[in-house]
PDB file of C-alpha atoms and ligand atoms in Angstrom:
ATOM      1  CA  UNK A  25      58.659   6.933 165.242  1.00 85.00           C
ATOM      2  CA  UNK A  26      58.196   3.789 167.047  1.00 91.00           C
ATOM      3  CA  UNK A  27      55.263   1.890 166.760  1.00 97.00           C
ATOM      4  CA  UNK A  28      54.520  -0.470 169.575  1.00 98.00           C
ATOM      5  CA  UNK A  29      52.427  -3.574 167.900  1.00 97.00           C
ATOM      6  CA  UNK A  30      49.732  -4.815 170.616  1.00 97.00           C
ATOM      7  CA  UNK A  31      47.034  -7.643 169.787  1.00 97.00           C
ATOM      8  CA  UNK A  32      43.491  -5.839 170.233  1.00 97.00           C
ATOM      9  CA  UNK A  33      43.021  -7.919 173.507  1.00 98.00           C
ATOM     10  CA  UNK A  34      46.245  -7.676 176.039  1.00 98.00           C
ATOM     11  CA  UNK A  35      46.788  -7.273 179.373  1.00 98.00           C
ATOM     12  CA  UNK A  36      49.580  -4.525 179.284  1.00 98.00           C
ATOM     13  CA  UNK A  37      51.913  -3.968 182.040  1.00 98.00           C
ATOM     14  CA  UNK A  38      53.792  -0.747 182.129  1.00 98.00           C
ATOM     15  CA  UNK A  39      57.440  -1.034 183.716  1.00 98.00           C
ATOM     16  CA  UNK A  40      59.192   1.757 185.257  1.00 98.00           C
ATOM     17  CA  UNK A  41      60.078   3.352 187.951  1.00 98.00           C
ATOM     18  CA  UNK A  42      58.638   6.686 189.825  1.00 97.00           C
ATOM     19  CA  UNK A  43      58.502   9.483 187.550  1.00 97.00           C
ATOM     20  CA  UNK A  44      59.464   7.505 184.673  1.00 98.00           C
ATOM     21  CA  UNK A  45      56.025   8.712 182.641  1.00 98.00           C
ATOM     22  CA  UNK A  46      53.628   5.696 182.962  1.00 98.00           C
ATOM     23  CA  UNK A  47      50.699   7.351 183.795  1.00 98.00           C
ATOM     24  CA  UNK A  48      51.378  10.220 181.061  1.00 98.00           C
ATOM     25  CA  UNK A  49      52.428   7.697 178.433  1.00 98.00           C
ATOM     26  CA  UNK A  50      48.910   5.892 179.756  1.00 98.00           C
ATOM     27  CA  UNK A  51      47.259   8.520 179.377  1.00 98.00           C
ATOM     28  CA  UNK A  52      48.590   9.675 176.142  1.00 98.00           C
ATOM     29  CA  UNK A  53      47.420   6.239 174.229  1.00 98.00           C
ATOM     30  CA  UNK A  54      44.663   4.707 175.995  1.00 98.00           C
ATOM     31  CA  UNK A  55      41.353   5.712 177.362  1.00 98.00           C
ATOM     32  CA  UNK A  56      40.766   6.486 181.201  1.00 98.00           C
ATOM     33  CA  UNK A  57      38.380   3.333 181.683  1.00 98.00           C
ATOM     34  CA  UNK A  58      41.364   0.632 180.231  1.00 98.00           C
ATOM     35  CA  UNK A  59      43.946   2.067 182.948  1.00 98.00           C
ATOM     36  CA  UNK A  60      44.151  -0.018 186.430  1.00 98.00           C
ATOM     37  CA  UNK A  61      46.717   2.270 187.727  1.00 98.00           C
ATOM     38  CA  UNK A  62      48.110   1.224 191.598  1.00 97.00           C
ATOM     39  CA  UNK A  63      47.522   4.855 192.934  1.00 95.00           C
ATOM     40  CA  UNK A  64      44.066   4.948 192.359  1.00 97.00           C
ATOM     41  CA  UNK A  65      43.216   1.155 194.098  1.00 98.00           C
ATOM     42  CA  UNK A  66      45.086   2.054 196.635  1.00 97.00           C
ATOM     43  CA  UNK A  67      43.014   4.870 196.894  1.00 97.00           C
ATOM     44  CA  UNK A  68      39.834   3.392 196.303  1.00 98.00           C
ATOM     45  CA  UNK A  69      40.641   0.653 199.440  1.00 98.00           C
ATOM     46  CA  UNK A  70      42.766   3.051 201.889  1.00 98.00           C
ATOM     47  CA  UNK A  71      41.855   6.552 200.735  1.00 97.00           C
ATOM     48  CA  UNK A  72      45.370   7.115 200.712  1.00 94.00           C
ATOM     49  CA  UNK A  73      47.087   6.750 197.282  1.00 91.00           C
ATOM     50  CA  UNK A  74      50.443   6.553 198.573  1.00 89.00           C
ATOM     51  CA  UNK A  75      49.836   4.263 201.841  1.00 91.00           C
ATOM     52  CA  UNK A  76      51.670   1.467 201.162  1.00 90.00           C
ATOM     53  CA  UNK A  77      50.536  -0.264 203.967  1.00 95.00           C
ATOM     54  CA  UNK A  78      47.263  -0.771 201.548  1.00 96.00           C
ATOM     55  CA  UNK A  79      49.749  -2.566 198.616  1.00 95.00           C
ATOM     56  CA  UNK A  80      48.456  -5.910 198.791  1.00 96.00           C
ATOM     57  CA  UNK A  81      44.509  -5.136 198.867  1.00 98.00           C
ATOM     58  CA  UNK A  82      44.858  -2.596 196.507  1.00 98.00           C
ATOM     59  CA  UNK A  83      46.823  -5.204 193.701  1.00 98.00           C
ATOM     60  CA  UNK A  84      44.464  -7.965 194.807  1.00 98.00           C
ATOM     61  CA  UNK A  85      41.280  -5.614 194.001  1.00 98.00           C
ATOM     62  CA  UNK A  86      42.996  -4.252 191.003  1.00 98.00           C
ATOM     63  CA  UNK A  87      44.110  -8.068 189.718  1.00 98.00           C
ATOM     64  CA  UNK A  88      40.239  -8.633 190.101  1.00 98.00           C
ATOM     65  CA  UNK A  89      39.268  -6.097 187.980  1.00 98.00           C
ATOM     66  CA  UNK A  90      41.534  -6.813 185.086  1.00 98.00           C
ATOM     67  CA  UNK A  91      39.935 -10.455 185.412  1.00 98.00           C
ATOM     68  CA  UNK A  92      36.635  -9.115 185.085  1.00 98.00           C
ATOM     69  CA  UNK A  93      38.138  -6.816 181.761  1.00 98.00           C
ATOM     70  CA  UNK A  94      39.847  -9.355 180.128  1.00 98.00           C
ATOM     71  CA  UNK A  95      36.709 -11.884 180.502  1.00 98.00           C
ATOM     72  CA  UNK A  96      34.536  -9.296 179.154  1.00 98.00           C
ATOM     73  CA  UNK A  97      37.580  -8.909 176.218  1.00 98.00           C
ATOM     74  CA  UNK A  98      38.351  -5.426 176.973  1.00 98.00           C
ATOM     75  CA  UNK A  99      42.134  -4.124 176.539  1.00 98.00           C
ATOM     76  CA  UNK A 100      43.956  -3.239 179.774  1.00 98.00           C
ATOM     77  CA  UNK A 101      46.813  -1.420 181.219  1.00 99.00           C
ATOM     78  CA  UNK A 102      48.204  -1.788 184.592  1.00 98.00           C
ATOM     79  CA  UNK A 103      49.972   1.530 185.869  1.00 98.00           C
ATOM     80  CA  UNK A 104      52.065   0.471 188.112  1.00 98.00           C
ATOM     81  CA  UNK A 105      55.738  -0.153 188.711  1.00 98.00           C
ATOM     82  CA  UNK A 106      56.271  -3.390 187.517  1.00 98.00           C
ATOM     83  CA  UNK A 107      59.122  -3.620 188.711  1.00 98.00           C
ATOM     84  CA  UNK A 108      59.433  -6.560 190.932  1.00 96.00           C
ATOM     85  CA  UNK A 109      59.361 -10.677 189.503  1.00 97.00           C
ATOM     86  CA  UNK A 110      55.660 -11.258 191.788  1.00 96.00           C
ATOM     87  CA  UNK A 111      54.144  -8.195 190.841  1.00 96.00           C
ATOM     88  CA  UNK A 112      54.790  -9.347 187.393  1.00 98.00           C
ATOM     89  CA  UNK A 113      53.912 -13.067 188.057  1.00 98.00           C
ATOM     90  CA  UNK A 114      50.471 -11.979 189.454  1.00 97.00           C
ATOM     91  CA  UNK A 115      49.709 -10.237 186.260  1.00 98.00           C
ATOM     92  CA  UNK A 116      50.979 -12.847 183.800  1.00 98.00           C
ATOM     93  CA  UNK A 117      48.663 -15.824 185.771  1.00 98.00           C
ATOM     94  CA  UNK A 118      45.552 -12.890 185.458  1.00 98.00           C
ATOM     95  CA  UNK A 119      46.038 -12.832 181.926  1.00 98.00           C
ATOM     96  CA  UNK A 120      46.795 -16.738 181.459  1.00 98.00           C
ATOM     97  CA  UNK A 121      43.597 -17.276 183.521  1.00 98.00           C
ATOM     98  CA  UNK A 122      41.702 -15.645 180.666  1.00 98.00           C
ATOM     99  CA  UNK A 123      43.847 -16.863 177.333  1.00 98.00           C
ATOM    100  CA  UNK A 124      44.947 -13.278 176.675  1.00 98.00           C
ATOM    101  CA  UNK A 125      48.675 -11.938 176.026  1.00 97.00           C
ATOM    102  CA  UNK A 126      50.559 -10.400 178.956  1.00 98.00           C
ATOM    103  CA  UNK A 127      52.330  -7.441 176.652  1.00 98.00           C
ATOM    104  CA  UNK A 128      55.720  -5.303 178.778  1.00 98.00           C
ATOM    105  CA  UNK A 129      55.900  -1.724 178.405  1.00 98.00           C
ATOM    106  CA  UNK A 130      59.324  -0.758 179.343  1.00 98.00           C
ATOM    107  CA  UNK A 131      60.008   3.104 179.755  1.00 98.00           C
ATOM    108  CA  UNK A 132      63.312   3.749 180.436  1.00 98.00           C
ATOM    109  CA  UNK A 133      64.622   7.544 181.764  1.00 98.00           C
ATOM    110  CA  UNK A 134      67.624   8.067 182.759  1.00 98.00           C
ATOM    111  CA  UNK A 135      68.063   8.273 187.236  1.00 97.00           C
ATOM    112  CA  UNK A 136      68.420  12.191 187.241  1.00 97.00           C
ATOM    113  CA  UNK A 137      65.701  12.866 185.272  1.00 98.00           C
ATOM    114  CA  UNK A 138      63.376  10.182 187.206  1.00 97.00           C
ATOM    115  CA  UNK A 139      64.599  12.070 190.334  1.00 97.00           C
ATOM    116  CA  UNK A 140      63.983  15.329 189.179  1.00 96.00           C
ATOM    117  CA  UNK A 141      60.408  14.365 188.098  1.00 96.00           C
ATOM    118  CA  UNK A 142      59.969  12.713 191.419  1.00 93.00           C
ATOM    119  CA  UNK A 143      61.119  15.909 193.689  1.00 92.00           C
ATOM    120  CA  UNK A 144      59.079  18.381 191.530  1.00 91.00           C
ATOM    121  CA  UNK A 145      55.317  16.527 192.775  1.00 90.00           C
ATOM    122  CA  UNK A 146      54.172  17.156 196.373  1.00 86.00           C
ATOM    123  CA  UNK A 147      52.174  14.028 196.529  1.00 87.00           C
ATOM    124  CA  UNK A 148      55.516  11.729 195.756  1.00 88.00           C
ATOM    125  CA  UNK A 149      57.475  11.514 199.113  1.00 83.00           C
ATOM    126  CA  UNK A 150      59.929   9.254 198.499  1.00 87.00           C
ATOM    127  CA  UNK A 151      63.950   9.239 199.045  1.00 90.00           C
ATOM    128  CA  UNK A 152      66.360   9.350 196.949  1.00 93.00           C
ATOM    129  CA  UNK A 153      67.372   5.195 197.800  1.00 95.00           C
ATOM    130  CA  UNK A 154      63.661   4.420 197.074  1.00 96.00           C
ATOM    131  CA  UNK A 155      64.260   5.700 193.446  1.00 97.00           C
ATOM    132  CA  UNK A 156      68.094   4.297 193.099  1.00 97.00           C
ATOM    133  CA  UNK A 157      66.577   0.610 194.668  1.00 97.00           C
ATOM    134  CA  UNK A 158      63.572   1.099 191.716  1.00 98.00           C
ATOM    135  CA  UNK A 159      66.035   1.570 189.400  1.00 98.00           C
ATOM    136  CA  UNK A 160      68.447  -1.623 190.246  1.00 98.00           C
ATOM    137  CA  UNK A 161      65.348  -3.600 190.117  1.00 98.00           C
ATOM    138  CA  UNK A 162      64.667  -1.646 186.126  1.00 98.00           C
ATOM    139  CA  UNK A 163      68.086  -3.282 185.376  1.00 97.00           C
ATOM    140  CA  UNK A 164      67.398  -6.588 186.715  1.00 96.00           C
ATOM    141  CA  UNK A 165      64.181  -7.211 184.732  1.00 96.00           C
ATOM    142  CA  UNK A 166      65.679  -6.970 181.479  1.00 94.00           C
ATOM    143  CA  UNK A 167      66.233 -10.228 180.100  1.00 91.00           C
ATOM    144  CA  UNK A 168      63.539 -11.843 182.640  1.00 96.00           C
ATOM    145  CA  UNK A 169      60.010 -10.473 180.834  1.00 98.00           C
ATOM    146  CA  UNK A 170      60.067 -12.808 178.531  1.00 96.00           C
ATOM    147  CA  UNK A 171      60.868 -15.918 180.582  1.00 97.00           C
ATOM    148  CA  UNK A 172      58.137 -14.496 182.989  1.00 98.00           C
ATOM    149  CA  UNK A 173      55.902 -15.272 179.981  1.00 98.00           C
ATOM    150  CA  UNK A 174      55.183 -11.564 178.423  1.00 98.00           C
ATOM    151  CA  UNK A 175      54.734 -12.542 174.878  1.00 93.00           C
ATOM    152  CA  UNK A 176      55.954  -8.989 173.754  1.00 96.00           C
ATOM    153  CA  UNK A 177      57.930  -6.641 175.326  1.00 98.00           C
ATOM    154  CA  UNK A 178      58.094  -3.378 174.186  1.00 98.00           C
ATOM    155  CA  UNK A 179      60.787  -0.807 175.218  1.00 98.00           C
ATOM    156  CA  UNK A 180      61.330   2.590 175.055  1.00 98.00           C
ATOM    157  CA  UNK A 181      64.467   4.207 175.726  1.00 98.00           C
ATOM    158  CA  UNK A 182      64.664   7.728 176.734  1.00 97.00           C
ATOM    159  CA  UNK A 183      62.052  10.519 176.572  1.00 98.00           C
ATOM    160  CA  UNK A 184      62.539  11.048 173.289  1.00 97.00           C
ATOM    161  CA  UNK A 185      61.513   7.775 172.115  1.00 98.00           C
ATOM    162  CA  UNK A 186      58.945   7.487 174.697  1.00 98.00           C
ATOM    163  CA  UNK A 187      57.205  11.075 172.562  1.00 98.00           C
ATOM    164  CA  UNK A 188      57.689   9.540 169.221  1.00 97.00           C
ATOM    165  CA  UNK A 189      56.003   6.139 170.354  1.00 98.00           C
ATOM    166  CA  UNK A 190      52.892   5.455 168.635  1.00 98.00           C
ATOM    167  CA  UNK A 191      50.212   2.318 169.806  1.00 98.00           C
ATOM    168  CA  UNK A 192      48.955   0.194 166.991  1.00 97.00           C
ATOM    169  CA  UNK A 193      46.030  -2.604 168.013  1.00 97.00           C
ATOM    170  CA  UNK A 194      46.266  -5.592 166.066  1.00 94.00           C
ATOM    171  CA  UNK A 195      42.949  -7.124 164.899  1.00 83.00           C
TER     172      UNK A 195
HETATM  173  P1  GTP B 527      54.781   7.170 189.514  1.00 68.97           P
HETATM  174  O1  GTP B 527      53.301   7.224 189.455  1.00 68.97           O
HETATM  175  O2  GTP B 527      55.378   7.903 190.682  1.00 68.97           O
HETATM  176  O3  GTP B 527      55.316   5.774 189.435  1.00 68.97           O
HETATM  177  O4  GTP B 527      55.355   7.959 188.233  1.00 68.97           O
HETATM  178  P2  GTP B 527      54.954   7.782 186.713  1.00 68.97           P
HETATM  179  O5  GTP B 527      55.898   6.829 186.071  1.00 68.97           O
HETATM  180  O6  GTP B 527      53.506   7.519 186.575  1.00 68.97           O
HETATM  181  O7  GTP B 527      55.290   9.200 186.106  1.00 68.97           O
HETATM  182  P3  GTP B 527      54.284  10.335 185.631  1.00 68.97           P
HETATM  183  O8  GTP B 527      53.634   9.967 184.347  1.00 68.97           O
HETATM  184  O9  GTP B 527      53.397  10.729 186.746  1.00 68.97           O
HETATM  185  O10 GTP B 527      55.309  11.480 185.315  1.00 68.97           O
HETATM  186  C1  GTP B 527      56.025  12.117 186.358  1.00 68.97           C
HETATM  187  C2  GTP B 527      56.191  13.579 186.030  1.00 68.97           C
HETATM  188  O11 GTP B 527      56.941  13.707 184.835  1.00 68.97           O
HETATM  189  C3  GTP B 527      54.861  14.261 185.793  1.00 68.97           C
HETATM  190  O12 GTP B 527      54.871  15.487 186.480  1.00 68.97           O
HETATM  191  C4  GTP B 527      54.814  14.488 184.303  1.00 68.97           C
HETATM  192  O13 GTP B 527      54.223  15.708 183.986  1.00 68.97           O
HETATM  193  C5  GTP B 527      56.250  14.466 183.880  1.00 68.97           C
HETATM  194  N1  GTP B 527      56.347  13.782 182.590  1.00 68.97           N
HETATM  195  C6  GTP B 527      56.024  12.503 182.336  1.00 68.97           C
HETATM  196  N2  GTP B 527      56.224  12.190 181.051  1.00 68.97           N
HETATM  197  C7  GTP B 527      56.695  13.314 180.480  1.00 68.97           C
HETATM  198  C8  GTP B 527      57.104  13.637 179.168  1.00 68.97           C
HETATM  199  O14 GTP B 527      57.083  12.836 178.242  1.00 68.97           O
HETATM  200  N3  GTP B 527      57.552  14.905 178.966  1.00 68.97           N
HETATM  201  C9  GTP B 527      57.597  15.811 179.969  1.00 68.97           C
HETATM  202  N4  GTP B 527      58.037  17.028 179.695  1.00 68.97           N
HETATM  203  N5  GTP B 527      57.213  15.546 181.208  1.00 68.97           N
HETATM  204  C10 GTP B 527      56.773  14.323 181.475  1.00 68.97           C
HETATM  205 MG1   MG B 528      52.007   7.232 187.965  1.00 68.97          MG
END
């Protein structure tokens, strides 16, 4: 079993790509009220989970609201991709504005299986490139989370290791 160490107050970013598990491993470990997952601001601005189009009001509303959490001291998790430097950055300079730790999440499937996943859900309509591009930008963020200024970053290789992972808050 892994255990995955997290202070008791952290803003935790999850980092993967489509079909990866973030929202299952979200909502495996943490309660429905500390998830800011992308889908559902997108949602809540455009009515339209997957309209992209709606990407930059939905992460400003959603950046908002994890500034309101982690003033109020509240543990949160941002489901979402993660995957690119300024999505990132804007989370790390939330959590900074409020003297919390940004904590990574890495869960790493392999391609195929992310695919797979991906094909199998009618309300994921994306190609094939979109998942390979998601991926090359995976690889790319090793080695930069902790430079981006995530004090911890946590990651999880495979499914199996991804089931076996266990949460444990620090005081
Ligand atoms: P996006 O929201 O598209 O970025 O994907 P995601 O990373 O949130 O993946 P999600 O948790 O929605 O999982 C995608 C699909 O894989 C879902 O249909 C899940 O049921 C399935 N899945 C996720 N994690 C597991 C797992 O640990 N085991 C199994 N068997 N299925 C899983
Ligand atoms: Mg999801």
């Amino acid at each position: 079993m892994t255990t995955l160490d997290i202070p008791e107050l952290a803003l935790v970013a999850l980092v993967g790509v489509s079909g990866s598990g973030k929202s299952t491993f979200a909502a495996r470990h943490f309660a429905p009220s500390q998830v800011l997952a992308s889908d559902a601001f997108r949602a809540m601005v455009a009515d339209d989970e997957n309209d992209q189009s709606a990407s930059a009001d939905a992460f400003a509303a959603l950046h908002h609201v994890a500034g309101v959490r982690l003033r109020r001291g509240r543990l949160t998790v941002v489901d979402a991709t993660n995957l690119q430097p300024h999505a990132r950055a804007g989370l790390v300079r939330v959590a900074r504005e409020h003297d919390v730790l940004p904590v990574a999440i890495v869960l790493d499937v392999p391609e195929a299986l992310a695919w797979e996943r991906t094909e199998a859900r009618a309300d994921r309509t994306h190609g094939r490139q979109v998942l390979a591009r998601m991926q090359r930008d995976l690889r790319r963020s090793y080695g930069h989370l902790e430079r981006e200024g995530f004090r911890r970053v946590h990651v999880l290789r495979g499914v199996e290791e991804i089931d076996a992972a266990r949460i444990r808050l620090e005081k």
